[in-house]
Protein backbone atom coordinates (compact mmCIF):
# COMPACT_ATOMS: atom_id res chain seq x y z
CA UNK A 1 0.00 0.00 0.00
CA UNK A 2 1.42 3.40 -0.97
CA UNK A 3 2.24 5.49 2.07
CA UNK A 4 0.50 8.85 2.02
CA UNK A 5 1.33 12.15 3.73
CA UNK A 6 -1.67 14.25 4.73
CA UNK A 7 -0.90 17.75 6.05
CA UNK A 8 -3.57 18.92 8.50
CA UNK A 9 -4.48 22.53 7.76
CA UNK A 10 -5.42 23.09 11.41
CA UNK A 11 -1.84 24.27 11.94
CA UNK A 12 -1.68 26.35 8.73
CA UNK A 13 -1.72 30.14 8.71
CA UNK A 14 -5.44 30.82 8.16
CA UNK A 15 -4.78 34.36 6.97
CA UNK A 16 -3.28 32.80 3.82
CA UNK A 17 -4.91 29.40 3.68
CA UNK A 18 -4.93 29.21 -0.12
CA UNK A 19 -1.18 29.83 -0.29
CA UNK A 20 -0.56 27.30 2.46
CA UNK A 21 -2.45 24.59 0.58
CA UNK A 22 -0.70 25.36 -2.68
CA UNK A 23 2.61 25.23 -0.81
CA UNK A 24 2.04 21.76 0.68
CA UNK A 25 0.68 20.49 -2.64
CA UNK A 26 3.86 21.70 -4.35
CA UNK A 27 5.89 20.23 -1.49
CA UNK A 28 4.56 16.74 -2.30
CA UNK A 29 1.51 16.21 -0.07
CA UNK A 30 -0.79 13.36 -1.13
CA UNK A 31 -3.96 14.41 0.70
CA UNK A 32 -5.22 17.54 2.49
CA UNK A 33 -6.57 16.75 5.97
CA UNK A 34 -9.37 19.09 7.09
CA UNK A 35 -10.41 19.06 10.76
CA UNK A 36 -14.07 19.81 11.33
CA UNK A 37 -14.96 20.56 14.98
CA UNK A 38 -18.29 21.61 16.46
CA UNK A 39 -17.49 22.75 20.01
CA UNK A 40 -19.56 19.83 21.38
CA UNK A 41 -17.91 16.57 20.39
CA UNK A 42 -14.60 18.32 21.00
CA UNK A 43 -13.92 21.53 22.96
CA UNK A 44 -12.97 23.58 19.89
CA UNK A 45 -14.58 25.10 16.81
CA UNK A 46 -13.10 25.16 13.33
CA UNK A 47 -14.75 25.19 9.94
CA UNK A 48 -17.68 23.93 7.90
CA UNK A 49 -18.70 23.15 4.32
CA UNK A 50 -18.17 26.72 2.94
CA UNK A 51 -14.44 26.50 3.66
CA UNK A 52 -14.24 23.04 2.09
CA UNK A 53 -16.01 24.47 -0.97
CA UNK A 54 -13.35 27.19 -1.24
CA UNK A 55 -10.53 24.69 -0.81
CA UNK A 56 -12.01 22.51 -3.55
CA UNK A 57 -11.39 25.31 -6.05
CA UNK A 58 -7.67 25.56 -5.35
CA UNK A 59 -6.46 21.97 -5.11
CA UNK A 60 -6.95 18.72 -6.96
CA UNK A 61 -5.62 16.68 -4.02
CA UNK A 62 -8.19 14.58 -2.15
CA UNK A 63 -9.84 16.53 0.67
CA UNK A 64 -9.94 14.34 3.78
CA UNK A 65 -12.65 15.74 6.06
CA UNK A 66 -12.28 14.48 9.63
CA UNK A 67 -15.62 15.14 11.33
CA UNK A 68 -15.21 15.70 15.05
CA UNK A 69 -18.86 16.58 15.47
CA UNK A 70 -22.05 15.28 17.05
CA UNK A 71 -24.70 13.87 14.70
CA UNK A 72 -22.24 13.58 11.79
CA UNK A 73 -24.95 11.93 9.68
CA UNK A 74 -26.59 15.37 9.29
CA UNK A 75 -23.49 16.78 7.62
CA UNK A 76 -22.36 14.05 5.22
CA UNK A 77 -24.27 15.46 2.25
CA UNK A 78 -23.21 19.11 2.83
CA UNK A 79 -19.55 18.07 3.00
CA UNK A 80 -19.88 15.85 -0.08
CA UNK A 81 -21.53 18.71 -1.98
CA UNK A 82 -18.77 21.07 -0.84
CA UNK A 83 -16.19 18.76 -2.45
CA UNK A 84 -15.01 16.33 0.23
CA UNK A 85 -13.41 13.15 -1.16
CA UNK A 86 -12.87 11.30 2.09
CA UNK A 87 -15.17 11.69 5.09
CA UNK A 88 -14.35 10.14 8.44
CA UNK A 89 -16.66 9.84 11.43
CA UNK A 90 -16.03 8.78 15.02
CA UNK A 91 -17.17 5.49 16.54
CA UNK A 92 -17.91 7.57 19.67
CA UNK A 93 -20.29 9.86 17.74
CA UNK A 94 -22.55 7.64 15.65
CA UNK A 95 -23.63 4.20 14.50
CA UNK A 96 -20.91 3.38 11.99
CA UNK A 97 -22.95 0.58 10.43
CA UNK A 98 -25.35 3.28 9.21
CA UNK A 99 -23.11 6.30 8.59
CA UNK A 100 -20.19 4.62 6.76
CA UNK A 101 -22.49 3.12 4.07
CA UNK A 102 -24.16 6.54 3.78
CA UNK A 103 -20.77 8.12 3.00
CA UNK A 104 -19.88 5.43 0.45
CA UNK A 105 -23.24 5.73 -1.25
CA UNK A 106 -22.44 9.36 -2.01
CA UNK A 107 -19.19 8.29 -3.66
CA UNK A 108 -16.76 9.34 -0.92
CA UNK A 109 -14.22 7.18 0.88
CA UNK A 110 -15.56 6.36 4.33
CA UNK A 111 -13.31 6.47 7.38
CA UNK A 112 -13.95 5.11 10.86
CA UNK A 113 -12.20 7.05 13.62
CA UNK A 114 -11.33 5.93 17.14
CA UNK A 115 -10.19 8.10 20.05
CA UNK A 116 -7.32 7.14 22.38
CA UNK A 117 -9.49 6.08 25.36
CA UNK A 118 -11.89 3.98 23.28
CA UNK A 119 -11.03 0.26 23.19
CA UNK A 120 -10.51 -1.30 19.76
CA UNK A 121 -13.22 -3.86 20.53
CA UNK A 122 -15.77 -1.06 20.00
CA UNK A 123 -14.47 -0.56 16.47
CA UNK A 124 -13.92 -4.14 15.33
CA UNK A 125 -17.55 -4.86 14.36
CA UNK A 126 -17.53 -1.88 11.97
CA UNK A 127 -14.18 -2.33 10.21
CA UNK A 128 -15.89 -4.17 7.37
CA UNK A 129 -17.81 -0.98 6.43
CA UNK A 130 -14.73 1.27 6.30
CA UNK A 131 -12.49 2.27 3.37
CA UNK A 132 -9.90 3.39 5.93
CA UNK A 133 -9.51 3.51 9.69
CA UNK A 134 -8.23 6.60 11.47
CA UNK A 135 -6.53 5.96 14.79
CA UNK A 136 -6.27 9.11 16.90
CA UNK A 137 -2.94 9.27 18.68
CA UNK A 138 -3.96 12.41 20.60
CA UNK A 139 -7.30 13.37 22.11
CA UNK A 140 -9.02 15.32 19.33
CA UNK A 141 -9.56 19.05 19.50
CA UNK A 142 -6.20 20.73 19.11
CA UNK A 143 -3.00 20.59 17.08
CA UNK A 144 0.46 20.38 18.57
CA UNK A 145 -0.23 17.86 21.34
CA UNK A 146 2.02 15.03 22.50
CA UNK A 147 1.15 11.45 21.53
CA UNK A 148 -1.00 9.61 24.07
CA UNK A 149 0.83 6.65 25.56
CA UNK A 150 -0.22 3.26 24.27
CA UNK A 151 -1.57 4.48 20.93
CA UNK A 152 1.32 3.06 18.87
CA UNK A 153 0.60 -0.37 20.35
CA UNK A 154 -3.06 0.21 19.48
CA UNK A 155 -2.14 0.73 15.80
CA UNK A 156 -0.13 -2.50 15.86
CA UNK A 157 -3.02 -4.42 17.45
CA UNK A 158 -5.46 -3.07 14.87
CA UNK A 159 -3.09 -3.96 12.04
CA UNK A 160 -2.82 -7.54 13.32
CA UNK A 161 -6.60 -7.77 13.63
CA UNK A 162 -7.15 -6.52 10.05
CA UNK A 163 -4.58 -8.96 8.65
CA UNK A 164 -6.16 -11.83 10.62
CA UNK A 165 -9.56 -11.00 9.12
CA UNK A 166 -8.17 -10.55 5.60
CA UNK A 167 -9.32 -6.94 5.61
CA UNK A 168 -7.06 -4.87 3.37
CA UNK A 169 -7.96 -1.50 4.89
CA UNK A 170 -5.39 1.29 5.25
CA UNK A 171 -4.71 2.76 8.68
CA UNK A 172 -4.47 6.54 8.99
CA UNK A 173 -2.87 8.10 12.07
CA UNK A 174 -3.53 11.56 13.43
CA UNK A 175 -1.85 13.42 16.27
CA UNK A 176 1.75 14.20 17.11
CA UNK A 177 3.19 12.87 13.83
CA UNK A 178 6.50 14.51 12.91
CA UNK A 179 9.43 13.73 10.60
CA UNK A 180 11.42 12.66 13.68
CA UNK A 181 8.91 10.07 14.92
CA UNK A 182 7.02 9.02 11.77
CA UNK A 183 9.07 5.81 11.51
CA UNK A 184 7.49 4.48 14.70
CA UNK A 185 3.97 5.01 13.29
CA UNK A 186 4.95 3.29 10.04
CA UNK A 187 6.48 0.38 11.93
CA UNK A 188 3.28 -0.02 13.94
CA UNK A 189 1.35 -0.43 10.66
CA UNK A 190 0.14 3.01 9.59
CA UNK A 191 -0.27 3.84 5.88
CA UNK A 192 -1.58 7.43 5.90
CA UNK A 193 0.11 10.02 8.09
CA UNK A 194 -1.72 13.17 9.16
CA UNK A 195 0.61 15.89 10.36
CA UNK A 196 -0.34 19.43 11.32
CA UNK A 197 2.31 21.17 13.38
CA UNK A 198 4.86 18.59 12.18
CA UNK A 199 4.64 20.16 8.70
CA UNK A 200 3.18 23.67 9.01
CA UNK A 201 5.42 24.66 11.91
CA UNK A 202 8.56 23.71 10.00
CA UNK A 203 10.36 26.22 7.78
CA UNK A 204 10.61 24.11 4.62
CA UNK A 205 7.49 22.04 3.85
CA UNK A 206 9.11 20.24 0.90
CA UNK A 207 12.08 19.20 2.98
CA UNK A 208 9.86 17.96 5.81
CA UNK A 209 7.55 15.98 3.54
CA UNK A 210 10.49 14.51 1.66
CA UNK A 211 12.08 13.49 4.95
CA UNK A 212 8.79 11.88 6.05
CA UNK A 213 8.42 10.04 2.76
CA UNK A 214 11.97 8.69 2.89
CA UNK A 215 11.41 7.43 6.43
CA UNK A 216 8.12 5.53 5.97
C1 LIG B 1 -6.64 16.99 16.28
C2 LIG B 1 -6.78 16.90 14.79
C3 LIG B 1 -5.50 16.74 14.08
C4 LIG B 1 -4.50 17.85 14.30
C5 LIG B 1 -3.18 17.18 14.43
O1 LIG B 1 -7.89 16.95 16.84
O2 LIG B 1 -7.61 15.82 14.42
O3 LIG B 1 -5.68 16.51 12.69
O4 LIG B 1 -4.45 18.81 13.30
O5 LIG B 1 -2.23 18.10 14.78
P1 LIG B 1 -0.73 17.72 15.08
O6 LIG B 1 -0.21 17.00 13.88
O7 LIG B 1 -0.08 19.05 15.31
O8 LIG B 1 -0.74 16.84 16.32
ZN1 LIG C 1 -7.68 15.28 12.24
PDB file of C-alpha atoms and ligand atoms in Angstrom:
ATOM      1  CA  UNK A   1       0.000   0.000   0.000  1.00  0.00           C
ATOM      2  CA  UNK A   2       1.425   3.396  -0.974  1.00  0.00           C
ATOM      3  CA  UNK A   3       2.236   5.495   2.072  1.00  0.00           C
ATOM      4  CA  UNK A   4       0.503   8.853   2.017  1.00  0.00           C
ATOM      5  CA  UNK A   5       1.330  12.147   3.731  1.00  0.00           C
ATOM      6  CA  UNK A   6      -1.665  14.247   4.729  1.00  0.00           C
ATOM      7  CA  UNK A   7      -0.896  17.747   6.049  1.00  0.00           C
ATOM      8  CA  UNK A   8      -3.568  18.919   8.501  1.00  0.00           C
ATOM      9  CA  UNK A   9      -4.478  22.528   7.764  1.00  0.00           C
ATOM     10  CA  UNK A  10      -5.422  23.088  11.407  1.00  0.00           C
ATOM     11  CA  UNK A  11      -1.835  24.270  11.936  1.00  0.00           C
ATOM     12  CA  UNK A  12      -1.675  26.345   8.734  1.00  0.00           C
ATOM     13  CA  UNK A  13      -1.724  30.144   8.709  1.00  0.00           C
ATOM     14  CA  UNK A  14      -5.440  30.816   8.156  1.00  0.00           C
ATOM     15  CA  UNK A  15      -4.775  34.357   6.967  1.00  0.00           C
ATOM     16  CA  UNK A  16      -3.279  32.795   3.820  1.00  0.00           C
ATOM     17  CA  UNK A  17      -4.913  29.397   3.683  1.00  0.00           C
ATOM     18  CA  UNK A  18      -4.926  29.208  -0.124  1.00  0.00           C
ATOM     19  CA  UNK A  19      -1.182  29.829  -0.295  1.00  0.00           C
ATOM     20  CA  UNK A  20      -0.555  27.301   2.464  1.00  0.00           C
ATOM     21  CA  UNK A  21      -2.452  24.593   0.582  1.00  0.00           C
ATOM     22  CA  UNK A  22      -0.698  25.358  -2.683  1.00  0.00           C
ATOM     23  CA  UNK A  23       2.606  25.228  -0.815  1.00  0.00           C
ATOM     24  CA  UNK A  24       2.039  21.756   0.680  1.00  0.00           C
ATOM     25  CA  UNK A  25       0.680  20.491  -2.640  1.00  0.00           C
ATOM     26  CA  UNK A  26       3.857  21.703  -4.346  1.00  0.00           C
ATOM     27  CA  UNK A  27       5.892  20.227  -1.488  1.00  0.00           C
ATOM     28  CA  UNK A  28       4.565  16.740  -2.304  1.00  0.00           C
ATOM     29  CA  UNK A  29       1.509  16.212  -0.071  1.00  0.00           C
ATOM     30  CA  UNK A  30      -0.787  13.364  -1.129  1.00  0.00           C
ATOM     31  CA  UNK A  31      -3.956  14.412   0.698  1.00  0.00           C
ATOM     32  CA  UNK A  32      -5.220  17.540   2.492  1.00  0.00           C
ATOM     33  CA  UNK A  33      -6.574  16.751   5.972  1.00  0.00           C
ATOM     34  CA  UNK A  34      -9.371  19.087   7.087  1.00  0.00           C
ATOM     35  CA  UNK A  35     -10.405  19.055  10.757  1.00  0.00           C
ATOM     36  CA  UNK A  36     -14.068  19.813  11.333  1.00  0.00           C
ATOM     37  CA  UNK A  37     -14.957  20.565  14.981  1.00  0.00           C
ATOM     38  CA  UNK A  38     -18.292  21.613  16.455  1.00  0.00           C
ATOM     39  CA  UNK A  39     -17.495  22.748  20.011  1.00  0.00           C
ATOM     40  CA  UNK A  40     -19.565  19.826  21.375  1.00  0.00           C
ATOM     41  CA  UNK A  41     -17.912  16.573  20.391  1.00  0.00           C
ATOM     42  CA  UNK A  42     -14.599  18.321  21.004  1.00  0.00           C
ATOM     43  CA  UNK A  43     -13.922  21.527  22.957  1.00  0.00           C
ATOM     44  CA  UNK A  44     -12.975  23.578  19.894  1.00  0.00           C
ATOM     45  CA  UNK A  45     -14.584  25.103  16.809  1.00  0.00           C
ATOM     46  CA  UNK A  46     -13.100  25.157  13.329  1.00  0.00           C
ATOM     47  CA  UNK A  47     -14.754  25.192   9.941  1.00  0.00           C
ATOM     48  CA  UNK A  48     -17.682  23.930   7.903  1.00  0.00           C
ATOM     49  CA  UNK A  49     -18.701  23.153   4.315  1.00  0.00           C
ATOM     50  CA  UNK A  50     -18.174  26.717   2.939  1.00  0.00           C
ATOM     51  CA  UNK A  51     -14.445  26.502   3.664  1.00  0.00           C
ATOM     52  CA  UNK A  52     -14.244  23.041   2.089  1.00  0.00           C
ATOM     53  CA  UNK A  53     -16.010  24.467  -0.966  1.00  0.00           C
ATOM     54  CA  UNK A  54     -13.353  27.187  -1.243  1.00  0.00           C
ATOM     55  CA  UNK A  55     -10.527  24.686  -0.809  1.00  0.00           C
ATOM     56  CA  UNK A  56     -12.012  22.511  -3.546  1.00  0.00           C
ATOM     57  CA  UNK A  57     -11.390  25.313  -6.051  1.00  0.00           C
ATOM     58  CA  UNK A  58      -7.674  25.565  -5.347  1.00  0.00           C
ATOM     59  CA  UNK A  59      -6.461  21.970  -5.109  1.00  0.00           C
ATOM     60  CA  UNK A  60      -6.948  18.720  -6.957  1.00  0.00           C
ATOM     61  CA  UNK A  61      -5.618  16.684  -4.018  1.00  0.00           C
ATOM     62  CA  UNK A  62      -8.187  14.578  -2.147  1.00  0.00           C
ATOM     63  CA  UNK A  63      -9.843  16.534   0.675  1.00  0.00           C
ATOM     64  CA  UNK A  64      -9.935  14.339   3.776  1.00  0.00           C
ATOM     65  CA  UNK A  65     -12.648  15.737   6.062  1.00  0.00           C
ATOM     66  CA  UNK A  66     -12.281  14.476   9.627  1.00  0.00           C
ATOM     67  CA  UNK A  67     -15.623  15.141  11.326  1.00  0.00           C
ATOM     68  CA  UNK A  68     -15.214  15.696  15.054  1.00  0.00           C
ATOM     69  CA  UNK A  69     -18.865  16.578  15.474  1.00  0.00           C
ATOM     70  CA  UNK A  70     -22.048  15.277  17.048  1.00  0.00           C
ATOM     71  CA  UNK A  71     -24.699  13.871  14.695  1.00  0.00           C
ATOM     72  CA  UNK A  72     -22.241  13.576  11.792  1.00  0.00           C
ATOM     73  CA  UNK A  73     -24.955  11.935   9.676  1.00  0.00           C
ATOM     74  CA  UNK A  74     -26.588  15.372   9.292  1.00  0.00           C
ATOM     75  CA  UNK A  75     -23.488  16.779   7.615  1.00  0.00           C
ATOM     76  CA  UNK A  76     -22.364  14.050   5.215  1.00  0.00           C
ATOM     77  CA  UNK A  77     -24.274  15.462   2.254  1.00  0.00           C
ATOM     78  CA  UNK A  78     -23.205  19.112   2.834  1.00  0.00           C
ATOM     79  CA  UNK A  79     -19.548  18.065   2.995  1.00  0.00           C
ATOM     80  CA  UNK A  80     -19.882  15.853  -0.077  1.00  0.00           C
ATOM     81  CA  UNK A  81     -21.534  18.706  -1.985  1.00  0.00           C
ATOM     82  CA  UNK A  82     -18.770  21.071  -0.840  1.00  0.00           C
ATOM     83  CA  UNK A  83     -16.191  18.764  -2.445  1.00  0.00           C
ATOM     84  CA  UNK A  84     -15.011  16.327   0.232  1.00  0.00           C
ATOM     85  CA  UNK A  85     -13.411  13.148  -1.160  1.00  0.00           C
ATOM     86  CA  UNK A  86     -12.874  11.298   2.086  1.00  0.00           C
ATOM     87  CA  UNK A  87     -15.169  11.689   5.090  1.00  0.00           C
ATOM     88  CA  UNK A  88     -14.347  10.136   8.438  1.00  0.00           C
ATOM     89  CA  UNK A  89     -16.655   9.840  11.431  1.00  0.00           C
ATOM     90  CA  UNK A  90     -16.035   8.777  15.015  1.00  0.00           C
ATOM     91  CA  UNK A  91     -17.175   5.492  16.536  1.00  0.00           C
ATOM     92  CA  UNK A  92     -17.908   7.565  19.673  1.00  0.00           C
ATOM     93  CA  UNK A  93     -20.293   9.856  17.742  1.00  0.00           C
ATOM     94  CA  UNK A  94     -22.547   7.637  15.646  1.00  0.00           C
ATOM     95  CA  UNK A  95     -23.627   4.196  14.499  1.00  0.00           C
ATOM     96  CA  UNK A  96     -20.907   3.375  11.994  1.00  0.00           C
ATOM     97  CA  UNK A  97     -22.952   0.575  10.432  1.00  0.00           C
ATOM     98  CA  UNK A  98     -25.348   3.276   9.209  1.00  0.00           C
ATOM     99  CA  UNK A  99     -23.109   6.296   8.586  1.00  0.00           C
ATOM    100  CA  UNK A 100     -20.194   4.615   6.757  1.00  0.00           C
ATOM    101  CA  UNK A 101     -22.488   3.120   4.074  1.00  0.00           C
ATOM    102  CA  UNK A 102     -24.162   6.544   3.776  1.00  0.00           C
ATOM    103  CA  UNK A 103     -20.768   8.119   3.002  1.00  0.00           C
ATOM    104  CA  UNK A 104     -19.878   5.428   0.451  1.00  0.00           C
ATOM    105  CA  UNK A 105     -23.243   5.731  -1.254  1.00  0.00           C
ATOM    106  CA  UNK A 106     -22.435   9.363  -2.007  1.00  0.00           C
ATOM    107  CA  UNK A 107     -19.188   8.287  -3.660  1.00  0.00           C
ATOM    108  CA  UNK A 108     -16.764   9.336  -0.922  1.00  0.00           C
ATOM    109  CA  UNK A 109     -14.223   7.179   0.883  1.00  0.00           C
ATOM    110  CA  UNK A 110     -15.564   6.363   4.326  1.00  0.00           C
ATOM    111  CA  UNK A 111     -13.312   6.468   7.377  1.00  0.00           C
ATOM    112  CA  UNK A 112     -13.954   5.106  10.860  1.00  0.00           C
ATOM    113  CA  UNK A 113     -12.197   7.049  13.624  1.00  0.00           C
ATOM    114  CA  UNK A 114     -11.326   5.927  17.142  1.00  0.00           C
ATOM    115  CA  UNK A 115     -10.188   8.098  20.051  1.00  0.00           C
ATOM    116  CA  UNK A 116      -7.317   7.137  22.376  1.00  0.00           C
ATOM    117  CA  UNK A 117      -9.486   6.084  25.364  1.00  0.00           C
ATOM    118  CA  UNK A 118     -11.892   3.978  23.279  1.00  0.00           C
ATOM    119  CA  UNK A 119     -11.032   0.258  23.193  1.00  0.00           C
ATOM    120  CA  UNK A 120     -10.515  -1.303  19.757  1.00  0.00           C
ATOM    121  CA  UNK A 121     -13.223  -3.857  20.532  1.00  0.00           C
ATOM    122  CA  UNK A 122     -15.765  -1.063  20.002  1.00  0.00           C
ATOM    123  CA  UNK A 123     -14.468  -0.559  16.474  1.00  0.00           C
ATOM    124  CA  UNK A 124     -13.920  -4.141  15.329  1.00  0.00           C
ATOM    125  CA  UNK A 125     -17.554  -4.863  14.359  1.00  0.00           C
ATOM    126  CA  UNK A 126     -17.534  -1.876  11.968  1.00  0.00           C
ATOM    127  CA  UNK A 127     -14.176  -2.328  10.209  1.00  0.00           C
ATOM    128  CA  UNK A 128     -15.890  -4.175   7.367  1.00  0.00           C
ATOM    129  CA  UNK A 129     -17.807  -0.981   6.428  1.00  0.00           C
ATOM    130  CA  UNK A 130     -14.734   1.273   6.304  1.00  0.00           C
ATOM    131  CA  UNK A 131     -12.489   2.265   3.375  1.00  0.00           C
ATOM    132  CA  UNK A 132      -9.904   3.387   5.933  1.00  0.00           C
ATOM    133  CA  UNK A 133      -9.512   3.511   9.694  1.00  0.00           C
ATOM    134  CA  UNK A 134      -8.227   6.600  11.468  1.00  0.00           C
ATOM    135  CA  UNK A 135      -6.530   5.955  14.785  1.00  0.00           C
ATOM    136  CA  UNK A 136      -6.271   9.108  16.902  1.00  0.00           C
ATOM    137  CA  UNK A 137      -2.942   9.266  18.685  1.00  0.00           C
ATOM    138  CA  UNK A 138      -3.958  12.414  20.599  1.00  0.00           C
ATOM    139  CA  UNK A 139      -7.297  13.366  22.115  1.00  0.00           C
ATOM    140  CA  UNK A 140      -9.015  15.316  19.332  1.00  0.00           C
ATOM    141  CA  UNK A 141      -9.564  19.055  19.502  1.00  0.00           C
ATOM    142  CA  UNK A 142      -6.195  20.729  19.107  1.00  0.00           C
ATOM    143  CA  UNK A 143      -3.004  20.587  17.081  1.00  0.00           C
ATOM    144  CA  UNK A 144       0.461  20.384  18.567  1.00  0.00           C
ATOM    145  CA  UNK A 145      -0.232  17.856  21.336  1.00  0.00           C
ATOM    146  CA  UNK A 146       2.018  15.025  22.502  1.00  0.00           C
ATOM    147  CA  UNK A 147       1.153  11.450  21.528  1.00  0.00           C
ATOM    148  CA  UNK A 148      -1.002   9.606  24.068  1.00  0.00           C
ATOM    149  CA  UNK A 149       0.825   6.652  25.565  1.00  0.00           C
ATOM    150  CA  UNK A 150      -0.223   3.256  24.274  1.00  0.00           C
ATOM    151  CA  UNK A 151      -1.566   4.478  20.930  1.00  0.00           C
ATOM    152  CA  UNK A 152       1.318   3.063  18.873  1.00  0.00           C
ATOM    153  CA  UNK A 153       0.598  -0.367  20.353  1.00  0.00           C
ATOM    154  CA  UNK A 154      -3.063   0.205  19.484  1.00  0.00           C
ATOM    155  CA  UNK A 155      -2.144   0.732  15.804  1.00  0.00           C
ATOM    156  CA  UNK A 156      -0.130  -2.500  15.860  1.00  0.00           C
ATOM    157  CA  UNK A 157      -3.015  -4.424  17.445  1.00  0.00           C
ATOM    158  CA  UNK A 158      -5.465  -3.071  14.873  1.00  0.00           C
ATOM    159  CA  UNK A 159      -3.095  -3.955  12.039  1.00  0.00           C
ATOM    160  CA  UNK A 160      -2.816  -7.539  13.324  1.00  0.00           C
ATOM    161  CA  UNK A 161      -6.595  -7.772  13.632  1.00  0.00           C
ATOM    162  CA  UNK A 162      -7.153  -6.519  10.047  1.00  0.00           C
ATOM    163  CA  UNK A 163      -4.581  -8.960   8.652  1.00  0.00           C
ATOM    164  CA  UNK A 164      -6.162 -11.834  10.620  1.00  0.00           C
ATOM    165  CA  UNK A 165      -9.562 -10.999   9.124  1.00  0.00           C
ATOM    166  CA  UNK A 166      -8.170 -10.551   5.596  1.00  0.00           C
ATOM    167  CA  UNK A 167      -9.315  -6.939   5.611  1.00  0.00           C
ATOM    168  CA  UNK A 168      -7.059  -4.874   3.367  1.00  0.00           C
ATOM    169  CA  UNK A 169      -7.960  -1.504   4.890  1.00  0.00           C
ATOM    170  CA  UNK A 170      -5.389   1.295   5.246  1.00  0.00           C
ATOM    171  CA  UNK A 171      -4.710   2.763   8.677  1.00  0.00           C
ATOM    172  CA  UNK A 172      -4.471   6.536   8.989  1.00  0.00           C
ATOM    173  CA  UNK A 173      -2.873   8.099  12.072  1.00  0.00           C
ATOM    174  CA  UNK A 174      -3.533  11.562  13.433  1.00  0.00           C
ATOM    175  CA  UNK A 175      -1.850  13.419  16.266  1.00  0.00           C
ATOM    176  CA  UNK A 176       1.753  14.201  17.106  1.00  0.00           C
ATOM    177  CA  UNK A 177       3.193  12.867  13.832  1.00  0.00           C
ATOM    178  CA  UNK A 178       6.500  14.513  12.908  1.00  0.00           C
ATOM    179  CA  UNK A 179       9.431  13.735  10.603  1.00  0.00           C
ATOM    180  CA  UNK A 180      11.415  12.660  13.677  1.00  0.00           C
ATOM    181  CA  UNK A 181       8.909  10.072  14.925  1.00  0.00           C
ATOM    182  CA  UNK A 182       7.022   9.024  11.773  1.00  0.00           C
ATOM    183  CA  UNK A 183       9.071   5.814  11.511  1.00  0.00           C
ATOM    184  CA  UNK A 184       7.487   4.477  14.704  1.00  0.00           C
ATOM    185  CA  UNK A 185       3.972   5.011  13.287  1.00  0.00           C
ATOM    186  CA  UNK A 186       4.947   3.285  10.037  1.00  0.00           C
ATOM    187  CA  UNK A 187       6.480   0.383  11.932  1.00  0.00           C
ATOM    188  CA  UNK A 188       3.275  -0.021  13.935  1.00  0.00           C
ATOM    189  CA  UNK A 189       1.354  -0.429  10.665  1.00  0.00           C
ATOM    190  CA  UNK A 190       0.138   3.015   9.587  1.00  0.00           C
ATOM    191  CA  UNK A 191      -0.271   3.841   5.884  1.00  0.00           C
ATOM    192  CA  UNK A 192      -1.578   7.425   5.901  1.00  0.00           C
ATOM    193  CA  UNK A 193       0.111  10.025   8.087  1.00  0.00           C
ATOM    194  CA  UNK A 194      -1.722  13.168   9.158  1.00  0.00           C
ATOM    195  CA  UNK A 195       0.613  15.889  10.359  1.00  0.00           C
ATOM    196  CA  UNK A 196      -0.343  19.432  11.317  1.00  0.00           C
ATOM    197  CA  UNK A 197       2.310  21.173  13.376  1.00  0.00           C
ATOM    198  CA  UNK A 198       4.863  18.589  12.182  1.00  0.00           C
ATOM    199  CA  UNK A 199       4.639  20.165   8.702  1.00  0.00           C
ATOM    200  CA  UNK A 200       3.176  23.669   9.008  1.00  0.00           C
ATOM    201  CA  UNK A 201       5.417  24.664  11.910  1.00  0.00           C
ATOM    202  CA  UNK A 202       8.558  23.710  10.003  1.00  0.00           C
ATOM    203  CA  UNK A 203      10.362  26.224   7.781  1.00  0.00           C
ATOM    204  CA  UNK A 204      10.608  24.109   4.623  1.00  0.00           C
ATOM    205  CA  UNK A 205       7.492  22.043   3.852  1.00  0.00           C
ATOM    206  CA  UNK A 206       9.106  20.242   0.905  1.00  0.00           C
ATOM    207  CA  UNK A 207      12.078  19.199   2.979  1.00  0.00           C
ATOM    208  CA  UNK A 208       9.856  17.963   5.813  1.00  0.00           C
ATOM    209  CA  UNK A 209       7.545  15.982   3.543  1.00  0.00           C
ATOM    210  CA  UNK A 210      10.494  14.507   1.661  1.00  0.00           C
ATOM    211  CA  UNK A 211      12.079  13.487   4.953  1.00  0.00           C
ATOM    212  CA  UNK A 212       8.791  11.880   6.053  1.00  0.00           C
ATOM    213  CA  UNK A 213       8.425  10.042   2.759  1.00  0.00           C
ATOM    214  CA  UNK A 214      11.971   8.689   2.891  1.00  0.00           C
ATOM    215  CA  UNK A 215      11.405   7.427   6.427  1.00  0.00           C
ATOM    216  CA  UNK A 216       8.122   5.532   5.968  1.00  0.00           C
TER     217      UNK A 216
HETATM  218  C1  LIG B   1      -6.644  16.990  16.279  1.00  0.00           C
HETATM  219  C2  LIG B   1      -6.776  16.901  14.791  1.00  0.00           C
HETATM  220  C3  LIG B   1      -5.500  16.744  14.085  1.00  0.00           C
HETATM  221  C4  LIG B   1      -4.501  17.848  14.302  1.00  0.00           C
HETATM  222  C5  LIG B   1      -3.178  17.179  14.428  1.00  0.00           C
HETATM  223  O1  LIG B   1      -7.888  16.949  16.838  1.00  0.00           O
HETATM  224  O2  LIG B   1      -7.609  15.820  14.425  1.00  0.00           O
HETATM  225  O3  LIG B   1      -5.678  16.510  12.686  1.00  0.00           O
HETATM  226  O4  LIG B   1      -4.446  18.811  13.304  1.00  0.00           O
HETATM  227  O5  LIG B   1      -2.232  18.103  14.780  1.00  0.00           O
HETATM  228  P1  LIG B   1      -0.726  17.719  15.085  1.00  0.00           P
HETATM  229  O6  LIG B   1      -0.210  16.999  13.877  1.00  0.00           O
HETATM  230  O7  LIG B   1      -0.079  19.049  15.313  1.00  0.00           O
HETATM  231  O8  LIG B   1      -0.742  16.844  16.320  1.00  0.00           O
HETATM  232 ZN1  LIG B   2      -7.677  15.278  12.244  1.00  0.00          ZN
END
